[in-house]
Tab-separated table of C-alpha atoms and ligand atoms in Angstrom:
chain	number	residue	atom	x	y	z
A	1	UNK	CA	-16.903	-18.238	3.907
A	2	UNK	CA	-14.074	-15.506	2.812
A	3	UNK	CA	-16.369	-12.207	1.911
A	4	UNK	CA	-14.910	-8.588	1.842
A	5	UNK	CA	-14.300	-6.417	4.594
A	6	UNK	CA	-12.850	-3.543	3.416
A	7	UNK	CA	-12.287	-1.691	0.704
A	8	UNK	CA	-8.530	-0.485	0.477
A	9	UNK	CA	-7.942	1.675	-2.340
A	10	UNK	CA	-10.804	2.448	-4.676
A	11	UNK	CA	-10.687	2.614	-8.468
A	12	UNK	CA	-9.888	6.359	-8.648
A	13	UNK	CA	-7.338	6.053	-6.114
A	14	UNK	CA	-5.604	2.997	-8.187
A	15	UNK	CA	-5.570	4.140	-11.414
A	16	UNK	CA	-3.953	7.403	-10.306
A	17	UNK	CA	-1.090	5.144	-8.590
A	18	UNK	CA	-0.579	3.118	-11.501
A	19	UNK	CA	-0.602	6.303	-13.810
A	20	UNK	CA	2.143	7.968	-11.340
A	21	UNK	CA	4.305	4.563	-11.892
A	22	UNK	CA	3.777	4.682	-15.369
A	23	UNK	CA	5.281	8.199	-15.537
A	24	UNK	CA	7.973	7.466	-13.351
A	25	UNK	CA	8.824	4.327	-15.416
A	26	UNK	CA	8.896	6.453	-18.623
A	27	UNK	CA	10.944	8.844	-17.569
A	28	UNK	CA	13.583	6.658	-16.226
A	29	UNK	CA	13.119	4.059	-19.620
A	30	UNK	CA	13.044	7.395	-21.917
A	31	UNK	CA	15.242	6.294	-25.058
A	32	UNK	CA	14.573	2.927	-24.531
A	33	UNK	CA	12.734	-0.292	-25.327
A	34	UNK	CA	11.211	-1.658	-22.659
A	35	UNK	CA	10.041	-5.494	-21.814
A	36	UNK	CA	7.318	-6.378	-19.345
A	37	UNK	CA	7.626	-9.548	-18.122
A	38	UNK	CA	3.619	-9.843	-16.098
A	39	UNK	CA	3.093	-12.770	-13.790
A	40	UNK	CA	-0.353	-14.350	-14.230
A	41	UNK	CA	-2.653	-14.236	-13.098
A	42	UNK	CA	-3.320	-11.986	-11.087
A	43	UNK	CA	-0.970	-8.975	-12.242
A	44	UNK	CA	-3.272	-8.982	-15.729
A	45	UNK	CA	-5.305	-6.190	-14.814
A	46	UNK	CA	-2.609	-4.192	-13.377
A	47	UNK	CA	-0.247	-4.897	-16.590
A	48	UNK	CA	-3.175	-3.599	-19.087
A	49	UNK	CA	-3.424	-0.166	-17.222
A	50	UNK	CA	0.147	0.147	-16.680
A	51	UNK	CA	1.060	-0.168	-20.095
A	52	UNK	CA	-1.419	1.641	-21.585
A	53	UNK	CA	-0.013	4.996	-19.586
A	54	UNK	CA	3.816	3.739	-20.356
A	55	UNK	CA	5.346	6.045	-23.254
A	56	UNK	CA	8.680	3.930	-24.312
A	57	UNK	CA	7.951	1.458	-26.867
A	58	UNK	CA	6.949	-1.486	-24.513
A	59	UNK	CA	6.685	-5.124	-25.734
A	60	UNK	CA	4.798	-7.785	-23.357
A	61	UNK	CA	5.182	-11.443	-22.200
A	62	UNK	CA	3.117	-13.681	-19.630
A	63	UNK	CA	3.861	-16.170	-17.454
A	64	UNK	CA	2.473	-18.319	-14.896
A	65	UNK	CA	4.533	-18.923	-11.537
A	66	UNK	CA	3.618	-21.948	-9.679
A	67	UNK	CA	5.202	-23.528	-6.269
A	68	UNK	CA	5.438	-27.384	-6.337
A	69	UNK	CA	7.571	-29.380	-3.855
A	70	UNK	CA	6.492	-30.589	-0.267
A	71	UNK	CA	4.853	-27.255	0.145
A	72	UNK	CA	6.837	-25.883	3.068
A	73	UNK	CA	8.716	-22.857	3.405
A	74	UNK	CA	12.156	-24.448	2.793
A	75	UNK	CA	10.892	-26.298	-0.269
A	76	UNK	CA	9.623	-23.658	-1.986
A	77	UNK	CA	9.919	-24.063	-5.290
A	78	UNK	CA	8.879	-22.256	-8.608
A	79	UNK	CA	7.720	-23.439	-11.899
A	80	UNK	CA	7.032	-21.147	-14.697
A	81	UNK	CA	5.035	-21.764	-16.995
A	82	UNK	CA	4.901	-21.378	-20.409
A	83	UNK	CA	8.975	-21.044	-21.083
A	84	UNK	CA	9.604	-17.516	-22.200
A	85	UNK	CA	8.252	-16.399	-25.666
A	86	UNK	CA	11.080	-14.155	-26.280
A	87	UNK	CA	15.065	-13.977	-26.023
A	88	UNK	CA	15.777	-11.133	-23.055
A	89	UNK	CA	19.527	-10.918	-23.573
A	90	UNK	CA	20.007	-7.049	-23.665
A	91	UNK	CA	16.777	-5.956	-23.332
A	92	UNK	CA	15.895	-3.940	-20.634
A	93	UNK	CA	13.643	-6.193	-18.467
A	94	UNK	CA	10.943	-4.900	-15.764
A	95	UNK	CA	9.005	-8.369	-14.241
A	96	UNK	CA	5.180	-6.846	-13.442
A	97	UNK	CA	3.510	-8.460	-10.378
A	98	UNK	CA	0.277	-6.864	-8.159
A	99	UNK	CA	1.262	-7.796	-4.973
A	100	UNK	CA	4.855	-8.945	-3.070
A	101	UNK	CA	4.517	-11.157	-0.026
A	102	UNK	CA	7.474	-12.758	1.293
A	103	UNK	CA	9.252	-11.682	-2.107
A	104	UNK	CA	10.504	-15.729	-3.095
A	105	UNK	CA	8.414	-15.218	-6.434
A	106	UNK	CA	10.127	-11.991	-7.282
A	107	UNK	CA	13.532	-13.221	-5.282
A	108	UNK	CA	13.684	-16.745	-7.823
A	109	UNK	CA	12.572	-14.885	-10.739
A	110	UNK	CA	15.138	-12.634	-10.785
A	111	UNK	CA	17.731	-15.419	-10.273
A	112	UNK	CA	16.186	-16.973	-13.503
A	113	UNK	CA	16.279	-14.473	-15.325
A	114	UNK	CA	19.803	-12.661	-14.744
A	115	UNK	CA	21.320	-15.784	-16.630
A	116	UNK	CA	19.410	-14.450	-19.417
A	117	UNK	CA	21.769	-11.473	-19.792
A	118	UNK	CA	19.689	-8.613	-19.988
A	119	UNK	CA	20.666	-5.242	-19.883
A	120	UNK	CA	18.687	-4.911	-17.200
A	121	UNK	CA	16.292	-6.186	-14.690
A	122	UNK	CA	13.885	-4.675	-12.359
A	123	UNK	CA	10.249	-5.097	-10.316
A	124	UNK	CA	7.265	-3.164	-10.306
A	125	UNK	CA	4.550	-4.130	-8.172
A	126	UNK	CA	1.445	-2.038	-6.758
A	127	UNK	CA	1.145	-3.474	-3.178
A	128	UNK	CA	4.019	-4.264	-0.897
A	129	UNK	CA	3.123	-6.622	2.613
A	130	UNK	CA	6.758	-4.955	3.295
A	131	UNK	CA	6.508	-7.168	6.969
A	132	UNK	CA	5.938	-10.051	5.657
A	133	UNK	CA	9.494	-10.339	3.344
A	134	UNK	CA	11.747	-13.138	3.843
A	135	UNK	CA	13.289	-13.031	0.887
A	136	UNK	CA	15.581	-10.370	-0.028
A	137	UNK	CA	14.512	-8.381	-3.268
A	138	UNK	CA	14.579	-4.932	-4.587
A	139	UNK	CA	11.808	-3.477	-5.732
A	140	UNK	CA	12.377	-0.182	-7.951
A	141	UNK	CA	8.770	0.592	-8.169
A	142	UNK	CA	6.512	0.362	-5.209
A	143	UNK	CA	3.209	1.614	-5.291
A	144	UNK	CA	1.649	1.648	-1.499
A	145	UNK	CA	2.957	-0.354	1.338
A	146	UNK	CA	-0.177	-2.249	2.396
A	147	UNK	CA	-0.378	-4.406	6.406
A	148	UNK	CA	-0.229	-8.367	6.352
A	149	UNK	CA	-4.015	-8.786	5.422
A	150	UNK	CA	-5.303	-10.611	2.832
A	151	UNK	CA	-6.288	-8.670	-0.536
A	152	UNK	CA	-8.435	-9.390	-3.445
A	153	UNK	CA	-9.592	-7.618	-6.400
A	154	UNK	CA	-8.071	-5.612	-9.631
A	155	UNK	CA	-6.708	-9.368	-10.900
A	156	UNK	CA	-6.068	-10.872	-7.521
A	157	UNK	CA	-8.498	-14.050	-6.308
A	158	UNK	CA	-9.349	-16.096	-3.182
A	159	UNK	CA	-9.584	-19.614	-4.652
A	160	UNK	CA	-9.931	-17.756	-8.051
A	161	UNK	CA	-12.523	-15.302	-6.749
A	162	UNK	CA	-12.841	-11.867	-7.022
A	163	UNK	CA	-10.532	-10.925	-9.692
A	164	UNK	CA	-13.053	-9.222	-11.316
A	165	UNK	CA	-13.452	-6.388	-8.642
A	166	UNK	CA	-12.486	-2.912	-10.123
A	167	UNK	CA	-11.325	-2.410	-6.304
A	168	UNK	CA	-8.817	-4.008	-3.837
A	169	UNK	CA	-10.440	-5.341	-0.901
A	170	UNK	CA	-9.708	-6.965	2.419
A	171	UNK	CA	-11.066	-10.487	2.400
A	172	UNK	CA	-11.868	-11.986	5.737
A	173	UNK	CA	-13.288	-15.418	6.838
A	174	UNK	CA	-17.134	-13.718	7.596
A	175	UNK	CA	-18.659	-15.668	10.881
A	176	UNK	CA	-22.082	-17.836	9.842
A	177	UNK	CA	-24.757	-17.208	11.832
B	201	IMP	P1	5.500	-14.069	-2.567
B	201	IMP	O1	6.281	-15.038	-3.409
B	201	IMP	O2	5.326	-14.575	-1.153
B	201	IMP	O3	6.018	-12.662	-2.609
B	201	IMP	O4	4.021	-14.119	-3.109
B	201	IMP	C1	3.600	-13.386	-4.168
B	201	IMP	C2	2.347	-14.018	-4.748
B	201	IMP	O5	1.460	-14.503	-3.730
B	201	IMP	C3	1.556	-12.976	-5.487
B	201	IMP	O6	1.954	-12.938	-6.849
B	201	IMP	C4	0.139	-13.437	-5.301
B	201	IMP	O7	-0.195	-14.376	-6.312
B	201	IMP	C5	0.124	-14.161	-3.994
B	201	IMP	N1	-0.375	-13.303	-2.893
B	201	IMP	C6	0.327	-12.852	-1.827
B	201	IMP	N2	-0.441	-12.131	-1.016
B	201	IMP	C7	-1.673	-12.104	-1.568
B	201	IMP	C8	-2.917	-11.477	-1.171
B	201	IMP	O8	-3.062	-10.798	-0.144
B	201	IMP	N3	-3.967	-11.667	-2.018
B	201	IMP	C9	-3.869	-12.403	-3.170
B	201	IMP	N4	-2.732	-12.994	-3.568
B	201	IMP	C10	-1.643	-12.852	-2.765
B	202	MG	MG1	-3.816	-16.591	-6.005
């Protein structure tokens, strides 16, 4: 059974991280149109508080990101699901995620979407597992560098639990007794 160990960063604690990014993001967009591209699922909850503090004009799109293939490391492959709504070329792009792991979701995204031609293309994401990168990616807005433990809550699941949590917590296999 996977049940939560630890709470990581509380509500209060969150939402004044994601209101620091916001302001940082505004400033550096200021005069601009911005685009979020948010990877679902679990960056939904993040991408609704982020934008509401964002003060550029911001327009939105979703996606899913899925690996297929043989399931190892070397196969890893991404499908995205649906196709984008919306043309990018010029646009000033920022792709939204919660969390970066190794950094291939972020790494082939970007490669997808440079042959778009924006004017532009960045990351934001709220958590970092910095140690755990294999793939090289830059990230222009990191909000806290978290250890290689597993994290759930504020949009991200175990087996599709726990989005719901307000919180990010450490989930751990708990022993039965
Ligand atoms: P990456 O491609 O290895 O960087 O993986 C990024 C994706 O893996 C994220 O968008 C999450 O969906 C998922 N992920 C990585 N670490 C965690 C975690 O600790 N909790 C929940 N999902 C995670
Ligand atoms: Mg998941």
């Amino acid at each position: 059974m996977i049940e939560i160990s630890e709470i990581l960063f509380d509500e209060q604690t969150i939402n004044d991280k994601v209101r620091d990014l916001a302001a940082r993001i505004s400033r550096d967009y200021a005069g601009r149109n911005l685009f979020l591209i948010s990877i679902l699922k679990g960056a939904f909850m993040f991408t609704a508080d982020l934008m509401r503090s964002i003060t550029v004009p911001v327009c939105v799109s979703f996606i899913r990101v899925s690996s297929y293939g043989m399931g190892t490391e070397s196969s890893h492959k991404l499908s995205i699901t649906p196709e984008l709504d919306v043309d990018i070329r010029g646009k000033h792009v920022l792709l939204v995620d919660t969390i970066v792991d190794t950094g291939k979701t972020l790494a082939s995204l970007y490669g997808k979407f440079t042959n778009h031609n924006p004017a532009s293309l960045k990351a934001v994401v709220l958590l970092d597992k910095m140690s755990r990168r294999t793939a090289e990616v830059s990230i222009a807005y990191r909000g806290f560098e978290i250890p290689n433990k597993f994290v759930v809550g504020y949009g991200m699941d175990h087996a599709e639990r726990f989005r719901n949590l307000p919180y990010i917590a450490v989930a751990q296999t708990s022993q039965e007794s």
